Short mmCIF file of C-alpha atoms and ligand atoms in Angstrom, two decimals:
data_model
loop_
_atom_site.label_atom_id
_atom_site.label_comp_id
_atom_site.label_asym_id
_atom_site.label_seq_id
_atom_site.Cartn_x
_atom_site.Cartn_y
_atom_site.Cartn_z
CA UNK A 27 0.61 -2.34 -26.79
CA UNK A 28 -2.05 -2.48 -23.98
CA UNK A 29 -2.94 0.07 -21.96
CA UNK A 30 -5.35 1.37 -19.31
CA UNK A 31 -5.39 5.47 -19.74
CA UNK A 32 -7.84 7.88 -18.60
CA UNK A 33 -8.46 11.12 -20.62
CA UNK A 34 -10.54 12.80 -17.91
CA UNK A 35 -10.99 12.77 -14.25
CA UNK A 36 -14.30 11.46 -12.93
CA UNK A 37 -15.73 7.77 -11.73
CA UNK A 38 -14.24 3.80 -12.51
CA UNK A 39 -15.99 4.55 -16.21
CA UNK A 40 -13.05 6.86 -17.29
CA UNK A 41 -10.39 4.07 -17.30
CA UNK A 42 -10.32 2.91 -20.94
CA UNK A 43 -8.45 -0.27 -22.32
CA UNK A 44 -6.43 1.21 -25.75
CA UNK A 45 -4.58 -1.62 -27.84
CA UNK A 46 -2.79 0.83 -29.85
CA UNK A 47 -0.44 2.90 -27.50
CA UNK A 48 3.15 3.04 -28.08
CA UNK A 49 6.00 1.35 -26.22
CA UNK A 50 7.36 3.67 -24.10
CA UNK A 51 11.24 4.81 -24.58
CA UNK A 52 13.38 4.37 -21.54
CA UNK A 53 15.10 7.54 -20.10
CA UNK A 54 18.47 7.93 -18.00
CA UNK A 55 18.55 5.15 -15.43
CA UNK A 56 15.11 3.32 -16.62
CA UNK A 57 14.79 -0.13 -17.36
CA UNK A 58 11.79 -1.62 -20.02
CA UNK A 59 9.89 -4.46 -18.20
CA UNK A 60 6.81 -6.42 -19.33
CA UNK A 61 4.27 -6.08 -16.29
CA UNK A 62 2.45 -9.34 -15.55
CA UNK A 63 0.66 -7.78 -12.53
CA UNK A 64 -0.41 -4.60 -11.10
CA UNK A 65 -1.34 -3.89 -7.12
CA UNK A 66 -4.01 -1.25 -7.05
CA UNK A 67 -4.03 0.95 -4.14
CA UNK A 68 -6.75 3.35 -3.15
CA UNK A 69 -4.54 6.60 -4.25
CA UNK A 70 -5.16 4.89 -7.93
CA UNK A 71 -9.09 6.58 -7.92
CA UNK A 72 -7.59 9.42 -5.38
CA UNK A 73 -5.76 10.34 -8.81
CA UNK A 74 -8.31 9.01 -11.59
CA UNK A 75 -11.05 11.00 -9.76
CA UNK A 76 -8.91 14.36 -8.97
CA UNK A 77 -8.98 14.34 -5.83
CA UNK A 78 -5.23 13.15 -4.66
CA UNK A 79 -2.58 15.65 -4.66
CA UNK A 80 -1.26 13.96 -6.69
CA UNK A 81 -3.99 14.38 -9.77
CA UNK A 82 -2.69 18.38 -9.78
CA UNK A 83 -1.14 19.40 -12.97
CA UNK A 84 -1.38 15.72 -14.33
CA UNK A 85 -1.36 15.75 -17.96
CA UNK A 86 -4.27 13.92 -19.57
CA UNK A 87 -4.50 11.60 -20.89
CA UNK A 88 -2.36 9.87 -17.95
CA UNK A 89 -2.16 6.30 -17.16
CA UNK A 90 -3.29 4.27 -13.78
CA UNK A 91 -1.58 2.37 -11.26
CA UNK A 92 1.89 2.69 -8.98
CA UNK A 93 2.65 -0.56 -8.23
CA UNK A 94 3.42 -4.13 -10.42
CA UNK A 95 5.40 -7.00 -11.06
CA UNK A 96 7.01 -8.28 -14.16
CA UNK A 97 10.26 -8.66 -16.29
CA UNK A 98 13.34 -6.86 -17.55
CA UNK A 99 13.40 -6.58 -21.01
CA UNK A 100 16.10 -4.16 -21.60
CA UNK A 101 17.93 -0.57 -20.56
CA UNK A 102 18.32 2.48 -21.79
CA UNK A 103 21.18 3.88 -23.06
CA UNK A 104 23.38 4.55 -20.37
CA UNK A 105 22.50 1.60 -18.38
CA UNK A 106 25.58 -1.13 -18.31
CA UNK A 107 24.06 -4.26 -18.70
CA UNK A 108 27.02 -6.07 -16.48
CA UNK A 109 26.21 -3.42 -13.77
CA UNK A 110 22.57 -3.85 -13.78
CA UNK A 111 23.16 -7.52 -13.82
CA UNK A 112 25.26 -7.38 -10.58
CA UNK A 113 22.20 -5.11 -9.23
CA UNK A 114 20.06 -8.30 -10.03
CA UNK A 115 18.21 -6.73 -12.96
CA UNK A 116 19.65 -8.29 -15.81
CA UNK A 117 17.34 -8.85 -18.88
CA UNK A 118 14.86 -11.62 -17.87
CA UNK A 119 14.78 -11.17 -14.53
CA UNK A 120 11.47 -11.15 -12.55
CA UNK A 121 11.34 -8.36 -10.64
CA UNK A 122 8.82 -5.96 -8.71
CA UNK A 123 8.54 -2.07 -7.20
CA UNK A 124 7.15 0.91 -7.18
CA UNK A 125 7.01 4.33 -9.18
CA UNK A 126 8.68 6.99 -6.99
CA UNK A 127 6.42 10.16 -5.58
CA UNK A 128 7.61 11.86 -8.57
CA UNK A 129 7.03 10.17 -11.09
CA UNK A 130 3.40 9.98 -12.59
CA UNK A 131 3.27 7.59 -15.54
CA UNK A 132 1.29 4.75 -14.51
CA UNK A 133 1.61 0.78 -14.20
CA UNK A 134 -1.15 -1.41 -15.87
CA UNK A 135 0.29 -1.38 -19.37
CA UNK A 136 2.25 -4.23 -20.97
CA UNK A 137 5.05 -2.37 -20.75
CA UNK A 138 6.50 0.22 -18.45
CA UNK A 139 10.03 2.11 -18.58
CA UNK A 140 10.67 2.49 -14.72
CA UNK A 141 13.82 3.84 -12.39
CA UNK A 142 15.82 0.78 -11.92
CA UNK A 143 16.51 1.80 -8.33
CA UNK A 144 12.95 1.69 -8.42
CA UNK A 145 12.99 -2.17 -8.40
CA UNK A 146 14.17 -5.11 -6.93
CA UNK A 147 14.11 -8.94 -7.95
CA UNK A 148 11.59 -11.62 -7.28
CA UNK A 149 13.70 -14.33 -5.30
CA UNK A 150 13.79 -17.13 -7.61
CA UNK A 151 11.53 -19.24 -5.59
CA UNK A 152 8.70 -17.47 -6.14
CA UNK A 153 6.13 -19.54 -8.02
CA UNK A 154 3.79 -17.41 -10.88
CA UNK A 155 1.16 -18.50 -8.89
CA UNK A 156 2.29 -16.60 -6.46
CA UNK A 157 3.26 -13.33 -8.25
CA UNK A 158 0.28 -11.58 -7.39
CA UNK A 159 1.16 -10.64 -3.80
CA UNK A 160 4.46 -8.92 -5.19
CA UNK A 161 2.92 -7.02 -7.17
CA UNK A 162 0.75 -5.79 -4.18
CA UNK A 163 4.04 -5.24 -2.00
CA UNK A 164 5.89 -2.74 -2.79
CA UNK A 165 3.32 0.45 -1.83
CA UNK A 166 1.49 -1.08 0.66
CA UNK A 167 5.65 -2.55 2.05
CA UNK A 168 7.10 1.10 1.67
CA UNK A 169 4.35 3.04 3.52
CA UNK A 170 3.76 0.35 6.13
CA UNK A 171 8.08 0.70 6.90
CA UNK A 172 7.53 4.96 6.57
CA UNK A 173 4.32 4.54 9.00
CA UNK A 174 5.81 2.53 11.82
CA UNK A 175 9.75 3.14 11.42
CA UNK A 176 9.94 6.65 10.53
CA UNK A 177 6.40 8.38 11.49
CA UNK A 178 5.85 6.24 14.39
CA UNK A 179 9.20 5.50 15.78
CA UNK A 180 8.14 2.70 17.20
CA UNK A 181 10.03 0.49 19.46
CA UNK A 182 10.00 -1.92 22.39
CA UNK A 183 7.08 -2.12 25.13
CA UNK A 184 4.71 -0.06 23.01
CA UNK A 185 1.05 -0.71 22.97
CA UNK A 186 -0.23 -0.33 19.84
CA UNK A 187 -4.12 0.02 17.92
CA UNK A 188 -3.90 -0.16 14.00
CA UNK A 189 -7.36 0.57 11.91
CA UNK A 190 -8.07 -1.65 9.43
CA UNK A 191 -5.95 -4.24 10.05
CA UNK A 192 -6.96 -6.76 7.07
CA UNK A 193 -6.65 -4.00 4.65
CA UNK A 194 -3.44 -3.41 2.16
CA UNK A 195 -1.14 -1.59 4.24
CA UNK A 196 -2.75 -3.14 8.19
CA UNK A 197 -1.58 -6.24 6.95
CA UNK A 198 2.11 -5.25 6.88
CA UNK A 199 1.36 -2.53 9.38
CA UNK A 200 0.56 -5.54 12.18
CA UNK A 201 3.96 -7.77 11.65
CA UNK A 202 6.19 -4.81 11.24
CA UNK A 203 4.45 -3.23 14.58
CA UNK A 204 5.39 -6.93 16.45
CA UNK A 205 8.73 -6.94 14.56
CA UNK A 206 8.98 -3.46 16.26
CA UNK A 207 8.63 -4.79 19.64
CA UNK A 208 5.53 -3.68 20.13
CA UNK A 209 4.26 -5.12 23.76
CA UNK A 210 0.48 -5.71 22.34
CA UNK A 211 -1.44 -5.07 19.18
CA UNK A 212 -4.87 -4.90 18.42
CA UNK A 213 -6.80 -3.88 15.22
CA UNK A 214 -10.14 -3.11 13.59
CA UNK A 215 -11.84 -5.02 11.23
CA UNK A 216 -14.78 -6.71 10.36
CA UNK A 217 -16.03 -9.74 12.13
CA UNK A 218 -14.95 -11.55 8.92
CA UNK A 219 -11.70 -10.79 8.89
CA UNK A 220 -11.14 -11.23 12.62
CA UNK A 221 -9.50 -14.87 11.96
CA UNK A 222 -7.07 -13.05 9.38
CA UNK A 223 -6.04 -10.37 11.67
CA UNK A 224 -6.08 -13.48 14.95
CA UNK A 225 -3.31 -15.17 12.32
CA UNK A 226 -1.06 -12.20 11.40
CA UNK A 227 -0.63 -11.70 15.49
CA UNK A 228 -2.54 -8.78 16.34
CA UNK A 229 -6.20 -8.91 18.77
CA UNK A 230 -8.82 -8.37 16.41
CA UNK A 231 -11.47 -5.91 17.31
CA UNK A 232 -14.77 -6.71 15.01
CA UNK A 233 -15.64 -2.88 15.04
CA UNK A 234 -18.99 -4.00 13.13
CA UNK A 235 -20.30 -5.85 16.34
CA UNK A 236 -18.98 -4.70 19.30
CA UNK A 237 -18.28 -0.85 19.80
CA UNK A 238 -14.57 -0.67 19.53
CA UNK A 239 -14.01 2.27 21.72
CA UNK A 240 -15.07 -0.12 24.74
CA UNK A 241 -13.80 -3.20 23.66
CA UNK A 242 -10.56 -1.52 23.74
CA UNK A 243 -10.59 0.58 26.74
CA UNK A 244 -11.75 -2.79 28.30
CA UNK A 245 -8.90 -4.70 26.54
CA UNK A 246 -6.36 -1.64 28.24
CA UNK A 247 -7.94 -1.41 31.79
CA UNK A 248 -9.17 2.02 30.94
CA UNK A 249 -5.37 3.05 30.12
CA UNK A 250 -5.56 2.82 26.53
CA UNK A 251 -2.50 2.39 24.10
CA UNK A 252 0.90 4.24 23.31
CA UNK A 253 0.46 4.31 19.54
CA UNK A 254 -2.35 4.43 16.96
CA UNK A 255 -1.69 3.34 13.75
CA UNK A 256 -5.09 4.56 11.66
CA UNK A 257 -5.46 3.35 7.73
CA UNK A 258 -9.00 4.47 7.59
CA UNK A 259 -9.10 8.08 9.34
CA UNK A 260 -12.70 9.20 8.58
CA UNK A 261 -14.75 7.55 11.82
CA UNK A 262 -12.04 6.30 13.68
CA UNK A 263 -9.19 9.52 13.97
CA UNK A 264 -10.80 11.78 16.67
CA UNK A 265 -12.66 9.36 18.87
CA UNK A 266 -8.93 7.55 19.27
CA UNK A 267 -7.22 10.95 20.05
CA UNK A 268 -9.08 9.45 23.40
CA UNK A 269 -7.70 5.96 23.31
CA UNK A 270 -4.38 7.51 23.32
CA UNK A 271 -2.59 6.71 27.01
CA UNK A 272 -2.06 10.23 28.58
CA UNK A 273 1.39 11.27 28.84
CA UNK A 274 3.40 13.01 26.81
CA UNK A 275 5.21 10.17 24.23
CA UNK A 276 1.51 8.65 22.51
CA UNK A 277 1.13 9.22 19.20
CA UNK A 278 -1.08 8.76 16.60
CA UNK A 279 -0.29 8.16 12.51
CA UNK A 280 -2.83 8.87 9.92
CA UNK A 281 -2.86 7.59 6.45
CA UNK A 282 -5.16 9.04 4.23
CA UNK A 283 -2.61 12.27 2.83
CA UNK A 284 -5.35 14.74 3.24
CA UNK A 285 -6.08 13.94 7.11
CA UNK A 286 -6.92 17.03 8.58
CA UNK A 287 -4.88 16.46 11.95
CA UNK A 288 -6.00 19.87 13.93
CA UNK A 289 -8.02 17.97 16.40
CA UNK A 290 -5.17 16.72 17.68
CA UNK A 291 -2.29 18.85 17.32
CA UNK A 292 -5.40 21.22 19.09
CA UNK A 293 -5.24 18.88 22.43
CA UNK A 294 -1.48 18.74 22.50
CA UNK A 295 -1.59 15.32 20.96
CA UNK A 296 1.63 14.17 18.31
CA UNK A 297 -0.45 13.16 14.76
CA UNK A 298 2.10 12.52 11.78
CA UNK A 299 1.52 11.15 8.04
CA UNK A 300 3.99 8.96 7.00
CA UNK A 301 5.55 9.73 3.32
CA UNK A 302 6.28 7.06 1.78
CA UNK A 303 10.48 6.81 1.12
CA UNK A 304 11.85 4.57 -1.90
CA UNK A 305 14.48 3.01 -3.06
CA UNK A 306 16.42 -0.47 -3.17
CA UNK A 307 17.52 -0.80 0.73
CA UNK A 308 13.57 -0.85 1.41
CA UNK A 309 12.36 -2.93 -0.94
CA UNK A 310 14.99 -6.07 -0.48
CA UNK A 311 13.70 -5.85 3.13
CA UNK A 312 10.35 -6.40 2.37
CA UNK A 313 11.91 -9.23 -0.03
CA UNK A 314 13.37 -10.56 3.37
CA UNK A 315 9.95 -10.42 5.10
CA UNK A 316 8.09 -11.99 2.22
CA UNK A 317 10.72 -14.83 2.37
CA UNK A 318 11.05 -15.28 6.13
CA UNK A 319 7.05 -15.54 5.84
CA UNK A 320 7.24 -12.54 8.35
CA UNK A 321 5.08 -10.34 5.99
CA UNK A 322 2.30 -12.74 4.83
CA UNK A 323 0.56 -9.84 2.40
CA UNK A 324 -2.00 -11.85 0.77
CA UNK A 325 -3.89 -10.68 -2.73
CA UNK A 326 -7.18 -11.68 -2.44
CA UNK A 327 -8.78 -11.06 -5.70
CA UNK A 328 -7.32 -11.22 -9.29
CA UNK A 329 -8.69 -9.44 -12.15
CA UNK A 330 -8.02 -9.35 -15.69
CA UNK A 331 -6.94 -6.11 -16.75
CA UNK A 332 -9.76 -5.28 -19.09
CA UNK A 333 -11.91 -5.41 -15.44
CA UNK A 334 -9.66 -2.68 -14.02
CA UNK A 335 -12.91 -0.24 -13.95
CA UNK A 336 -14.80 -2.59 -11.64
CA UNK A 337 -11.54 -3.14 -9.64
CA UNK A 338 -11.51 0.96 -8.86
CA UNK A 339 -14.98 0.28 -7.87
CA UNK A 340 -14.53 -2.73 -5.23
CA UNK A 341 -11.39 -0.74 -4.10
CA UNK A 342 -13.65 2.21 -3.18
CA UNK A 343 -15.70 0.28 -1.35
CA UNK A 344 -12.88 0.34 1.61
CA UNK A 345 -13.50 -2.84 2.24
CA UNK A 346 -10.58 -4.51 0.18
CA UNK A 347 -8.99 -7.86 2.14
CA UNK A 348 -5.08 -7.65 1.27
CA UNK A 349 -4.68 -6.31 -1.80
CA UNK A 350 -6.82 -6.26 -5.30
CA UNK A 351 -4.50 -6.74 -8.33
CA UNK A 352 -4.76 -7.18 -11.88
CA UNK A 353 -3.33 -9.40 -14.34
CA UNK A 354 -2.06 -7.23 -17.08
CA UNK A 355 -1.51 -10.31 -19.44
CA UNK A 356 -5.31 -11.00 -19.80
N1 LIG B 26 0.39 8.48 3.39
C1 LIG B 26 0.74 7.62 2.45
O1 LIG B 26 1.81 7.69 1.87
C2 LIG B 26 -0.20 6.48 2.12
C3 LIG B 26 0.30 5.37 1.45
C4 LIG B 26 -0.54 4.30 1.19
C5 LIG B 26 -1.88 4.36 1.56
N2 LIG B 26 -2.34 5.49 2.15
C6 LIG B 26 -3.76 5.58 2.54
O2 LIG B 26 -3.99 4.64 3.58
C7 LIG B 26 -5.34 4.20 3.52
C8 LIG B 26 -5.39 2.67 3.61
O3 LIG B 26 -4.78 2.11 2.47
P1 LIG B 26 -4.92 0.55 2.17
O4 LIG B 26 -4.18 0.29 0.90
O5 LIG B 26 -4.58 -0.24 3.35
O6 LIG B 26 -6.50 0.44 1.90
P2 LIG B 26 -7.40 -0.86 1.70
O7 LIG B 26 -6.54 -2.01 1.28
O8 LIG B 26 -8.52 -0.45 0.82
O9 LIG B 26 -7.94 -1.24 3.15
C9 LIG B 26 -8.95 -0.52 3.74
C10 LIG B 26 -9.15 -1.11 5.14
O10 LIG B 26 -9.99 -0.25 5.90
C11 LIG B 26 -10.75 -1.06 6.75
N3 LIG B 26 -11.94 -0.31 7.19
C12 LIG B 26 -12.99 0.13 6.47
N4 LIG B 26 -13.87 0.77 7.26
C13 LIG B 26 -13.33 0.74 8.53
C14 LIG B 26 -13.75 1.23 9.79
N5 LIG B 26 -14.91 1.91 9.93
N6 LIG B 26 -12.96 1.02 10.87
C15 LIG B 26 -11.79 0.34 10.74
N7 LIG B 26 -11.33 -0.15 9.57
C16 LIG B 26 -12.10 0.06 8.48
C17 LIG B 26 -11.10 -2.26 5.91
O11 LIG B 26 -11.37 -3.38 6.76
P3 LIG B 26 -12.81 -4.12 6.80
O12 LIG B 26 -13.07 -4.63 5.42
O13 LIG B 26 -12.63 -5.19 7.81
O14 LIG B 26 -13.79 -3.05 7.18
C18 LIG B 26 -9.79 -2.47 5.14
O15 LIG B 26 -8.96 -3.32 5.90
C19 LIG B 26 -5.92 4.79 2.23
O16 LIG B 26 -6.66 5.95 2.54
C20 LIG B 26 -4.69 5.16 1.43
O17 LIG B 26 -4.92 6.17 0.50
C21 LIG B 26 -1.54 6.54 2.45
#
């Protein structure tokens, strides 16, 4: 079968299509499913280039990818068909999710063995056209529920300022934050994407013309917000430390794993990571949100899987809009 693996770490170059691998075996509690899609996420070239946590003690050659969509094709052993059936993940089904933490195999091969707790199903509804965006969900879903739900605890009244809110994760980060009962919401983001954070209900701030720091002490009356939510960390972490309202409940939540949060815990100042938590209860809301068209994650670019390489490299621009997939099948 197909199969993106890498046998070393280093640049987008190391991802190599092989045609010969073999269908993987499914262990206790693993289902086989044919991927059509595969979200890419920028922890994919945190781990092809070594530098995730993640890439320690990774056995090479190792495949690419956490997240995807496709369908059941079968279980192992000990899996009762009737009982995965009345879990929704009968043979056939469509269905879409993410690796756990532990679990290191990758995605963007034609077929995957995968937890079947790890997985829910695609509502029936749910066009192949529109396949794409589920298999961009379930990372960007899980961390954007652990960032504002668990890490940020937020809840009604809050002010809150998300970075990069057209990106993967802002996108579900913004709704959720509203959904919260968050009072106001801005975010960063290019002037071009201003429209598409205007639509998913936050106030855009177009950090690439107007110096954001201002704009939103402006925006605030000089009070700033309760909460920052902050997807890109490198520029934007310590000057918001001074966005944060004074007082002793603000809080700010970095994404990037390796955020080095002394600055703040050094001014008294709460900083969290969220950790991403799996599992069924989770994904089937994120279902919910897709369906409601509370969540409107978009995937704005499509690539055919033997492009995965210059995928890793528009991905590391930090620029992506949505989410980047590719299309296993082609
Ligand atoms: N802790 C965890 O478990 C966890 C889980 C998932 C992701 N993450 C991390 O979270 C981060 C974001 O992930 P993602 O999937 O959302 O990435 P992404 O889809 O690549 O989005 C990146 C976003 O950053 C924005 N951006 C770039 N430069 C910016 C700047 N100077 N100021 C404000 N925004 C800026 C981009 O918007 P413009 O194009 O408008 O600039 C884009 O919206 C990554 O570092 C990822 O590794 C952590």
């Amino acid at each position: 079968m197909r199969e993106i693996l890498f046998d070393r770490f280093g640049g987008p170059d190391v991802l190599t299509l092989h045609t010969d691998s073999p269908r993987p075996e499914p262990a206790e509690g693993e289902v086989l499913v044919e991927v059509s899609y595969a979200g890419l996420n920028p922890l994919d070239f945190k781990i092809r280039d070594g530098s995730s946590g993640m890439a320690e003690g990774l056995p090479l050659p190792a495949g690419t990818g956490r997240e995807m969509t496709g369908t059941v094709l079968g279980a192992g052993a000990d899996l009762d068909l009737a009982e995965l059936a009345s879990r929704g993940l009968a043979p056939g089904t469509r269905v879409f999710g993410m690796r756990r933490p532990e679990d290191r195999r990758g995605v963007a091969a034609e077929v995957i063995a995968i937890a079947a707790d790890d997985l829910s199903p695609v509502p029936d509804e749910v066009s192949s056209q529109d396949l794409p965006r589920w298999a961009g969900l379930a990372l960007a879903g899980l961390t954007a529920i652990a960032t504002v739900q668990d890490a940020a605890e937020l809840g009604e009244g809050r002010s809150v300022l998300i970075h990069g809110g057209s990106g993967g994760v802002g996108q579900l980060l913004i709704p959720m934050a509203l959904e919260a009962g968050a009072s106001r919401v801005w975010a960063t983001g290019r002037a071009a994407n201003a429209e598409r954070i205007r639509e998913l209900g936050a106030e855009p701030i177009p950090y690439d013309e107007v110096d954001w720091r201002e704009a939103l002490r402006e925006a605030t009356g000089g009070e700033g917000v309760d909460v920052v939510l902050d997807t890109h960390y490198f520029s934007t972490f310590e000057p918001s430390l001074d966005l944060l309202r004074p007082g002793g409940d603000s809080l700010i939540v970095v994404l990037p794993s390796l955020a080095d949060l002394t600055p703040a815990r050094e001014r008294g100042i709460t900083a969290r990571i969220p950790r991403i938590v799996t599992g069924r209860d989770r994904l089937d809301r994120l279902v919910h949100g897709m369906r409601s068209g509370a969540y409107p994650l978009e995937a704005s670019r499509v690539l055919p899987l033997s492009q995965i390489a210059e995928a890793h490299r528009l991905l590391e621009d930090g620029h992506t809009r949505g989410k980047l997939v590719v299309d296993v099948r082609s």
